């Protein structure tokens, strides 16, 4: 299961305690990556069992899903960490969070435009080869 699919199979409220291996299975992220996210401040505080094992919640899985989307946008890790810090600081940071996401949206749109231009060049070249092939196959 990928990070984007974590919302589909959640445990009932109060029973939503996942071990790191369950989160690895659900998200496709490695245990190392999950620990690193926690260490750099990208993940909120993860609860621990009485034996010290990490216990992730549905909320944590939803956050990981969102982080996965941010990663797909190409957002730098430093900006993702800054966003996470702003979330932890509370509602008064809504304007800063919005601006960070709006900048990311602008960057994504610019990349989409670049990719569409690149696709048009590829389509043009492919069409040229197809036409040349057809012409060479005529008697």
Coordinates of C-alpha atoms in Angstrom, one line a residue:
X1 CA 0.0 0.0 0.0
X2 CA 1.3 3.4 -0.8
X3 CA 1.3 6.6 1.3
X4 CA -1.6 7.9 -0.7
X5 CA -3.8 4.9 0.3
X6 CA -3.4 5.1 4.1
X7 CA -6.9 6.6 4.5
X8 CA -8.6 3.5 3.1
X9 CA -8.1 1.0 5.9
X10 CA -8.1 2.6 9.3
X11 CA -8.8 1.1 12.7
X12 CA -11.7 2.3 14.8
X13 CA -11.2 5.2 17.1
X14 CA -9.3 4.2 20.2
X15 CA -7.8 1.2 18.5
X16 CA -5.8 3.1 16.0
X17 CA -2.3 2.1 17.3
X18 CA 0.1 1.0 14.6
X19 CA 3.6 -0.3 15.1
X20 CA 6.3 1.0 12.9
X21 CA 6.3 -2.2 10.9
X22 CA 2.5 -1.8 10.3
X23 CA 3.1 1.7 9.1
X24 CA 5.9 0.5 6.8
X25 CA 3.5 -2.1 5.3
X26 CA 0.7 0.5 4.9
X27 CA 2.8 3.4 3.5
X28 CA 5.7 1.8 1.7
X29 CA 8.1 4.0 3.6
X30 CA 11.0 2.4 5.3
X31 CA 11.4 2.4 9.1
X32 CA 14.5 4.4 8.6
X33 CA 12.5 7.1 6.7
X34 CA 9.9 7.2 9.5
X35 CA 12.5 7.6 12.2
X36 CA 14.2 10.3 10.1
X37 CA 11.0 12.2 9.6
X38 CA 10.5 12.1 13.4
X39 CA 14.1 13.2 14.1
X40 CA 14.0 16.2 11.7
X41 CA 10.7 17.4 13.0
X42 CA 8.6 16.4 10.0
X43 CA 6.4 14.1 12.1
X44 CA 4.6 15.2 15.2
X45 CA 5.5 13.5 18.5
X46 CA 4.8 9.8 18.1
X47 CA 3.3 8.2 21.1
X48 CA 5.1 5.3 22.6
X49 CA 4.0 2.1 24.3
X50 CA 5.0 1.3 27.9
X51 CA 8.0 -0.7 26.3
X52 CA 9.0 2.3 24.2
X53 CA 7.7 1.1 20.9
X54 CA 6.4 3.8 18.6
X55 CA 2.6 3.8 18.2
X56 CA 1.3 5.6 15.2
X57 CA -2.4 6.8 15.0
X58 CA -4.7 7.3 12.1
X59 CA -3.9 11.0 12.4
X60 CA -0.2 10.1 11.9
X61 CA -1.1 8.0 8.8
X62 CA -3.1 10.9 7.4
X63 CA -0.2 13.3 8.0
X64 CA 2.2 10.8 6.3
X65 CA -0.2 10.8 3.3
X66 CA -0.1 14.6 3.1
X67 CA 3.7 14.6 3.4
X68 CA 3.8 12.1 0.6
X69 CA 1.8 14.5 -1.6
X70 CA 4.2 17.3 -0.6
X71 CA 7.1 15.1 -1.6
X72 CA 5.5 14.5 -5.0
X73 CA 5.3 18.3 -5.5
X74 CA 9.0 18.6 -5.2
X75 CA 8.7 20.7 -2.1
X76 CA 12.1 20.9 -0.3
X77 CA 12.4 19.0 2.9
X78 CA 13.2 22.2 4.8
X79 CA 9.9 23.7 3.6
X80 CA 8.0 20.6 4.7
X81 CA 9.6 20.8 8.1
X82 CA 8.8 24.5 8.3
X83 CA 5.2 23.7 7.4
X84 CA 5.1 21.0 10.1
X85 CA 6.5 23.5 12.6
X86 CA 3.8 26.0 11.6
X87 CA 1.1 23.4 12.1
X88 CA 2.4 22.7 15.6
X89 CA 2.4 26.4 16.4
X90 CA -1.4 26.6 15.9
X91 CA -4.1 28.3 14.0
X92 CA -2.5 31.7 14.1
X93 CA 0.0 30.4 11.4
X94 CA -2.7 29.8 8.8
X95 CA -1.5 32.7 6.6
X96 CA 2.1 31.4 6.6
X97 CA 0.9 27.9 5.8
X98 CA -1.3 29.1 3.1
X99 CA 1.5 31.1 1.5
X100 CA 3.9 28.1 1.6
X101 CA 1.3 25.9 -0.1
X102 CA 0.4 28.6 -2.7
X103 CA 4.1 28.9 -3.6
X104 CA 4.3 25.1 -3.9
X105 CA 1.2 25.2 -6.1
X106 CA 2.9 27.9 -8.4
X107 CA 6.0 25.7 -8.6
X108 CA 3.9 22.6 -9.5
X109 CA 2.0 24.5 -12.2
X110 CA 5.3 25.7 -13.7
X111 CA 6.6 22.1 -13.7
X112 CA 3.4 20.9 -15.4
X113 CA 3.8 23.6 -18.1
X114 CA 7.4 22.5 -18.6
X115 CA 6.3 18.8 -18.8
X116 CA 3.5 19.6 -21.3
X117 CA 6.1 21.5 -23.5
X118 CA 8.4 18.5 -23.3
X119 CA 5.6 16.1 -24.1
X120 CA 4.7 18.2 -27.2
X121 CA 8.3 17.9 -28.4
X122 CA 8.3 14.1 -27.8
X123 CA 4.9 13.8 -29.6
X124 CA 6.4 15.8 -32.6
X125 CA 9.5 13.6 -32.8
X126 CA 7.4 10.4 -32.5
X127 CA 5.1 11.5 -35.3
X128 CA 8.1 12.4 -37.4
X129 CA 9.5 8.9 -36.9
X130 CA 6.2 7.3 -37.7
X131 CA 5.8 9.3 -40.9
X132 CA 9.3 8.5 -42.0
X133 CA 8.7 4.8 -41.3
X134 CA 5.5 4.7 -43.3
X135 CA 7.2 6.5 -46.2
X136 CA 10.1 4.0 -46.2
X137 CA 7.7 1.1 -46.2
X138 CA 5.9 2.3 -49.4
X139 CA 6.9 0.5 -52.6

